[in-house]
Amino acid sequence: PHAGPVEGKNEAAMSELVPEPRQKPVVPMKPMGINTNLLGYIGIDTIIEQMRKKTMKTGFDFNIMVVGQSGLGKSTLVNTLFKSQVSRKSSGWNREEKIPKTVEIKAIAHVIEEGGVKMKLTVIDTPGFGDQINNENCWEPIEKYINEQYEKFLKEEVNIARKKRIPDTRVHCCLYFISPTGHSLRPLDLEFMKHLSKVVNIIPVIAKADTMTLEEKTEFKQRVRKELEINGIEFYPQKEFDEDLEDKTENDKIRQESMPFAVVGSDKEYQVNGKRVLGRKTPWGIIEVENLTHCEFALLRDFVIRTHLQDLKEVTHNIHYETYRAKRLNDNGGLPPMTVETEENH
């Protein structure tokens, strides 16, 4: 009996409601027509700005290793790269000091600031590399150092109460200095790169390139590339880590044309056409370090710092460190290497 009145009420309510939407279909459309941008905008593009702010607060770590015989200008080149005295020469290293009997490893940290961006730069120098009569296995201390940094990071990572930000001492980039002989690579060069290209990003550079003529330089670069290929040595940027076509195109150009960078370093300034330039003075003129017609230093700097610095760090973390970590955990039966004994042994 109650159904009738309820239905009646519903019908009445319906008839009251029906005309309203018919009259107002146009109203909500108007603001959309006028302010499409306003309604369609969510603000995803601010994510980049948020990330920038966070990263600016924490700052960056970048660890660069230089390897090569004495006298190839390693310290000078690193100082030139970062436009400041960052290598061991400026840290009380005397010319009179004898060549170390074995490879010593010296890490020097600096904080460089530019445009509000702070970078903690660590330069890892390897005096004594390749300077002995018998250089057998002289890369071993370097490989050991690189792996120790991975181990340190892994230990911090598997701690129960781990730090929010683990100090990163892993080597992100290794500049390997090739002597400008104009001949082929020495067995030592090949052995070093063969062993270490698996554990670190190697960037080969031809040092003191001003000692070669342009033809010699072009020929030597081609020969070095060919020898690395024949010996199956992968230098950075490695082919298999190109993420997309854009990356591949850009990196192929670097791999096939620029590498190994033929460079000249200098921390002295000279006046050229009223401008102060970094250069080396010779009896027949000034070799300008940052002038691309004189040498490829500017290419190397742009590559390491302006375009690939973040990628060098990512490849170190996602590939080299992951490989080390997986092997380490495998050897340990899947357990993190965190026993008291191992702590004491290391």
Coordinates of C-alpha atoms in Angstrom, one line a residue:
P1 CA 0.0 0.0 0.0
H2 CA 2.9 2.4 0.7
A3 CA 4.4 1.9 -2.8
G4 CA 2.0 4.3 -4.5
P5 CA 2.7 7.5 -2.7
V6 CA 6.5 6.8 -2.8
E7 CA 6.4 6.3 -6.5
G8 CA 4.3 9.4 -6.9
K9 CA 6.9 11.3 -4.9
N10 CA 9.7 10.0 -7.0
E11 CA 7.9 10.9 -10.2
A12 CA 7.2 14.4 -8.9
A13 CA 10.9 14.8 -7.9
M14 CA 11.9 13.5 -11.3
S15 CA 9.6 15.9 -13.2
E16 CA 11.0 18.8 -11.1
L17 CA 14.6 17.8 -11.8
V18 CA 14.3 17.1 -15.5
P19 CA 13.9 20.7 -16.9
E20 CA 17.0 22.0 -15.0
P21 CA 19.8 20.1 -16.8
R22 CA 18.0 20.9 -20.1
Q23 CA 18.3 24.6 -19.5
K24 CA 22.0 24.6 -18.4
P25 CA 24.1 22.5 -20.6
V26 CA 25.9 25.5 -22.0
V27 CA 27.1 26.9 -18.6
P28 CA 29.9 24.5 -17.7
M29 CA 31.2 24.6 -21.2
K30 CA 31.9 28.3 -21.2
P31 CA 34.9 28.3 -18.8
M32 CA 36.4 25.3 -20.6
G33 CA 36.2 27.3 -23.9
I34 CA 37.8 30.3 -22.3
N35 CA 40.3 28.7 -20.0
T36 CA 41.3 25.4 -21.5
N37 CA 44.8 25.9 -20.3
L38 CA 43.8 26.6 -16.8
L39 CA 41.7 23.5 -16.4
G40 CA 44.0 21.3 -18.3
Y41 CA 47.1 22.2 -16.3
I42 CA 48.2 19.9 -13.5
G43 CA 51.7 21.1 -12.8
I44 CA 53.7 18.0 -13.6
D45 CA 56.4 20.2 -15.1
T46 CA 57.3 21.4 -11.6
I47 CA 58.7 17.9 -10.8
I48 CA 62.0 18.8 -12.5
E49 CA 62.2 22.0 -10.4
Q50 CA 61.6 20.0 -7.2
M51 CA 64.3 17.5 -8.1
R52 CA 66.7 20.4 -8.9
K53 CA 66.1 22.0 -5.5
K54 CA 66.6 18.7 -3.7
T55 CA 69.8 17.9 -5.6
M56 CA 71.1 21.4 -5.1
K57 CA 70.7 20.9 -1.3
T58 CA 72.5 17.6 -1.3
G59 CA 75.1 18.5 -3.9
F60 CA 77.0 16.1 -6.1
D61 CA 79.9 13.6 -5.7
F62 CA 82.1 13.0 -8.6
N63 CA 85.2 10.8 -8.4
I64 CA 87.7 10.8 -11.3
M65 CA 90.8 8.6 -11.5
V66 CA 93.8 9.4 -13.7
V67 CA 96.1 6.6 -14.8
G68 CA 99.2 6.8 -17.0
Q69 CA 103.0 7.1 -16.9
S70 CA 104.7 10.0 -15.2
G71 CA 105.3 13.0 -17.3
L72 CA 102.2 12.8 -19.4
G73 CA 100.6 15.8 -17.8
K74 CA 97.9 14.0 -15.8
S75 CA 97.8 16.5 -12.9
T76 CA 97.9 19.5 -15.3
L77 CA 95.0 18.1 -17.3
V78 CA 92.8 17.5 -14.3
N79 CA 93.5 21.1 -13.1
T80 CA 92.6 22.4 -16.6
L81 CA 89.4 20.3 -16.7
F82 CA 88.1 21.9 -13.5
K83 CA 89.8 25.2 -13.8
S84 CA 91.3 25.0 -10.4
Q85 CA 94.2 23.4 -8.5
V86 CA 92.6 20.0 -7.7
S87 CA 95.4 17.5 -8.3
R88 CA 98.3 16.3 -6.2
K89 CA 100.7 18.7 -7.7
S90 CA 99.0 21.5 -5.8
S91 CA 99.0 19.3 -2.6
G92 CA 102.6 19.5 -1.6
W93 CA 104.0 16.9 -4.1
N94 CA 107.6 17.6 -4.7
R95 CA 109.4 17.2 -8.0
E96 CA 112.3 15.7 -6.1
E97 CA 110.3 12.8 -4.7
K98 CA 111.3 9.5 -6.2
I99 CA 109.0 7.5 -8.4
P100 CA 107.2 5.1 -6.0
K101 CA 108.4 1.5 -6.3
T102 CA 104.8 0.3 -6.6
V103 CA 101.7 2.0 -7.6
E104 CA 100.5 4.3 -4.8
I105 CA 97.0 5.7 -4.8
K106 CA 96.4 9.2 -3.6
A107 CA 92.8 10.6 -3.4
I108 CA 92.4 14.3 -2.9
A109 CA 88.9 15.8 -2.3
H110 CA 87.8 19.3 -3.1
V111 CA 84.5 21.1 -3.1
I112 CA 84.0 23.1 -6.2
E113 CA 81.1 25.6 -6.4
E114 CA 79.7 27.2 -9.5
G115 CA 76.4 29.0 -10.0
G116 CA 75.1 27.7 -6.6
V117 CA 75.9 24.1 -7.6
K118 CA 78.3 22.3 -5.2
M119 CA 80.3 19.4 -6.3
K120 CA 82.5 17.3 -4.1
L121 CA 85.2 16.3 -6.5
T122 CA 87.7 13.6 -5.7
V123 CA 90.8 13.2 -7.9
I124 CA 92.4 9.7 -7.5
D125 CA 95.9 9.8 -8.7
T126 CA 98.1 6.7 -9.3
P127 CA 101.7 7.7 -9.2
G128 CA 104.2 5.0 -10.1
F129 CA 101.9 3.4 -12.7
G130 CA 103.9 2.0 -15.6
D131 CA 107.2 3.6 -14.5
Q132 CA 109.1 0.5 -13.5
I133 CA 111.3 -1.7 -15.6
N134 CA 109.0 -4.6 -14.8
N135 CA 105.4 -3.5 -14.9
E136 CA 103.8 -6.9 -14.5
N137 CA 100.4 -6.7 -12.9
C138 CA 100.9 -3.1 -11.9
W139 CA 97.1 -2.5 -12.5
E140 CA 96.3 -4.8 -9.5
P141 CA 96.5 -2.1 -6.8
I142 CA 94.2 0.1 -9.0
E143 CA 91.7 -2.7 -9.5
K144 CA 91.9 -3.5 -5.7
Y145 CA 91.2 0.2 -4.9
I146 CA 88.2 0.3 -7.2
N147 CA 86.7 -2.9 -5.8
E148 CA 87.3 -1.7 -2.2
Q149 CA 85.2 1.3 -2.9
Y150 CA 82.3 -0.9 -4.1
E151 CA 82.8 -3.1 -1.0
K152 CA 82.6 0.0 1.2
F153 CA 79.4 1.1 -0.4
L154 CA 77.9 -2.4 -0.2
K155 CA 78.7 -2.7 3.5
E156 CA 77.0 0.6 4.1
E157 CA 74.0 -0.5 2.0
V158 CA 73.4 -3.8 3.8
N159 CA 73.6 -2.2 7.3
I160 CA 70.3 -2.6 9.2
A161 CA 70.4 1.1 10.3
R162 CA 71.8 2.5 7.1
K163 CA 72.5 6.1 6.3
K164 CA 70.0 8.0 4.3
R165 CA 72.8 9.1 2.0
I166 CA 75.7 6.7 1.7
P167 CA 79.0 8.5 1.1
D168 CA 79.9 7.7 -2.5
T169 CA 83.6 7.0 -3.0
R170 CA 83.2 4.7 -6.1
V171 CA 85.3 5.7 -9.1
H172 CA 82.9 7.1 -11.7
C173 CA 85.4 7.7 -14.4
C174 CA 89.0 6.6 -15.2
L175 CA 91.0 8.8 -17.6
Y176 CA 93.6 6.5 -19.1
F177 CA 96.6 8.5 -20.6
I178 CA 98.1 7.1 -23.7
S179 CA 101.6 8.2 -24.6
P180 CA 101.7 10.1 -27.9
T181 CA 104.1 7.7 -29.6
G182 CA 102.3 7.7 -33.0
H183 CA 103.0 3.9 -33.0
S184 CA 100.7 1.3 -31.5
L185 CA 99.5 0.9 -27.9
R186 CA 101.9 -0.8 -25.5
P187 CA 101.1 -4.2 -24.1
L188 CA 100.7 -2.5 -20.7
D189 CA 98.0 -0.2 -22.1
L190 CA 96.1 -3.1 -23.5
E191 CA 96.4 -5.2 -20.4
F192 CA 95.3 -2.4 -18.1
M193 CA 92.2 -1.6 -20.2
K194 CA 91.3 -5.2 -20.7
H195 CA 91.3 -5.8 -16.9
L196 CA 89.7 -2.6 -15.8
S197 CA 87.1 -1.9 -18.5
K198 CA 85.0 -4.5 -16.7
V199 CA 85.0 -2.7 -13.4
V200 CA 85.2 1.0 -14.2
N201 CA 84.3 3.5 -17.0
I202 CA 87.5 4.0 -18.9
I203 CA 88.0 7.1 -21.2
P204 CA 91.2 6.8 -23.2
V205 CA 93.0 10.1 -23.9
I206 CA 96.1 10.8 -25.9
A207 CA 98.3 13.0 -23.8
K208 CA 100.5 15.9 -24.9
A209 CA 98.9 15.8 -28.4
D210 CA 100.9 18.9 -29.4
T211 CA 103.9 16.7 -30.0
M212 CA 102.3 15.2 -33.1
T213 CA 101.4 16.7 -36.5
L214 CA 97.8 16.7 -37.5
E215 CA 98.2 13.8 -39.9
E216 CA 100.1 11.8 -37.2
K217 CA 97.3 12.6 -34.7
T218 CA 94.5 11.4 -37.0
E219 CA 96.4 8.2 -37.9
F220 CA 97.3 7.5 -34.3
K221 CA 93.7 7.9 -33.2
Q222 CA 92.4 5.5 -35.8
R223 CA 95.1 3.0 -34.9
V224 CA 94.2 3.2 -31.2
R225 CA 90.5 2.7 -31.9
K226 CA 91.3 -0.3 -34.2
E227 CA 93.6 -1.9 -31.5
L228 CA 91.0 -1.5 -28.8
E229 CA 88.4 -3.1 -31.1
I230 CA 90.6 -6.0 -32.0
N231 CA 91.4 -6.7 -28.4
G232 CA 87.7 -6.5 -27.5
I233 CA 88.2 -3.6 -25.1
E234 CA 85.0 -1.6 -24.4
F235 CA 85.6 2.0 -23.3
Y236 CA 83.0 4.4 -22.1
P237 CA 80.3 5.1 -23.5
Q238 CA 79.8 1.3 -23.9
K239 CA 77.6 0.2 -26.8
E240 CA 75.4 -2.1 -24.8
F241 CA 74.4 0.7 -22.4
D242 CA 72.9 3.0 -25.0
E243 CA 69.3 3.5 -23.9
D244 CA 67.6 4.7 -27.0
L245 CA 68.3 5.7 -30.6
E246 CA 69.1 9.3 -29.7
D247 CA 71.8 8.0 -27.2
K248 CA 73.1 5.6 -29.7
T249 CA 73.5 8.2 -32.5
E250 CA 75.2 10.7 -30.1
N251 CA 77.5 8.1 -28.6
D252 CA 78.4 6.5 -31.9
K253 CA 79.7 9.8 -33.1
I254 CA 81.9 10.1 -30.0
R255 CA 83.1 6.5 -30.3
Q256 CA 83.9 6.7 -34.0
E257 CA 85.2 10.3 -34.3
S258 CA 86.3 11.8 -31.0
M259 CA 87.7 8.8 -29.0
P260 CA 90.5 8.7 -27.8
F261 CA 90.5 12.5 -27.2
A262 CA 93.9 14.0 -28.2
V263 CA 94.4 16.6 -25.5
V264 CA 96.8 19.3 -24.3
G265 CA 96.6 20.5 -20.7
S266 CA 97.9 23.8 -19.3
D267 CA 97.4 25.9 -16.2
K268 CA 99.1 28.9 -17.6
E269 CA 97.3 31.9 -19.1
Y270 CA 98.5 34.0 -22.0
Q271 CA 97.2 37.0 -23.8
V272 CA 96.0 36.2 -27.4
N273 CA 94.3 39.0 -29.4
G274 CA 93.4 40.8 -26.2
K275 CA 91.9 37.7 -24.6
R276 CA 93.3 35.7 -21.8
V277 CA 93.5 32.0 -22.8
L278 CA 94.9 28.9 -21.2
G279 CA 97.8 27.7 -23.4
R280 CA 101.3 26.4 -23.9
K281 CA 103.9 28.8 -25.3
T282 CA 106.2 27.5 -28.0
P283 CA 108.8 29.4 -30.1
W284 CA 106.3 29.4 -33.0
G285 CA 103.2 30.5 -31.2
I286 CA 100.7 29.6 -28.5
I287 CA 98.8 26.4 -28.4
E288 CA 95.4 27.3 -27.0
V289 CA 94.0 24.5 -24.9
E290 CA 90.4 25.4 -25.4
N291 CA 90.6 26.1 -29.1
L292 CA 89.2 23.1 -31.0
T293 CA 91.4 23.8 -34.0
H294 CA 94.4 23.3 -31.7
C295 CA 93.4 20.3 -29.6
E296 CA 90.4 18.3 -28.4
F297 CA 90.5 19.4 -24.8
A298 CA 87.2 21.3 -25.0
L299 CA 85.5 18.2 -26.4
L300 CA 86.8 16.1 -23.5
R301 CA 85.6 18.6 -21.0
D302 CA 82.2 19.0 -22.5
F303 CA 81.9 15.2 -22.7
V304 CA 82.9 14.4 -19.1
I305 CA 81.3 17.4 -17.4
R306 CA 78.6 19.0 -19.5
T307 CA 76.9 16.0 -21.2
H308 CA 77.9 12.7 -19.6
L309 CA 78.7 13.3 -15.9
Q310 CA 75.4 12.1 -14.7
D311 CA 75.5 9.1 -17.0
L312 CA 79.0 8.2 -15.9
K313 CA 77.6 8.0 -12.3
E314 CA 74.6 6.0 -13.4
V315 CA 76.6 3.4 -15.3
T316 CA 78.9 3.1 -12.3
H317 CA 75.9 2.5 -10.0
N318 CA 73.6 0.4 -12.2
I319 CA 76.2 -1.7 -14.1
H320 CA 79.7 -1.9 -12.5
Y321 CA 78.5 -1.7 -8.9
E322 CA 75.6 -4.1 -9.5
T323 CA 77.9 -6.6 -11.1
Y324 CA 80.2 -6.4 -8.1
R325 CA 77.3 -6.6 -5.7
A326 CA 75.7 -9.6 -7.4
K327 CA 79.0 -11.5 -7.5
R328 CA 79.8 -10.7 -3.8
L329 CA 76.4 -11.8 -2.6
N330 CA 76.5 -15.0 -4.8
D331 CA 79.9 -15.9 -3.4
N332 CA 78.4 -15.4 0.1
G333 CA 75.5 -17.7 -0.6
G334 CA 73.1 -14.8 -1.1
L335 CA 73.8 -13.3 2.4
P336 CA 75.1 -9.8 2.8
P337 CA 78.8 -9.7 3.6
M338 CA 78.4 -8.4 7.1
T339 CA 79.9 -10.8 9.6
V340 CA 82.2 -9.6 12.4
E341 CA 85.1 -11.6 11.0
T342 CA 85.0 -10.0 7.6
E343 CA 84.8 -6.6 9.2
E344 CA 88.1 -7.3 11.0
N345 CA 89.7 -8.9 8.0
H346 CA 89.1 -5.9 5.7

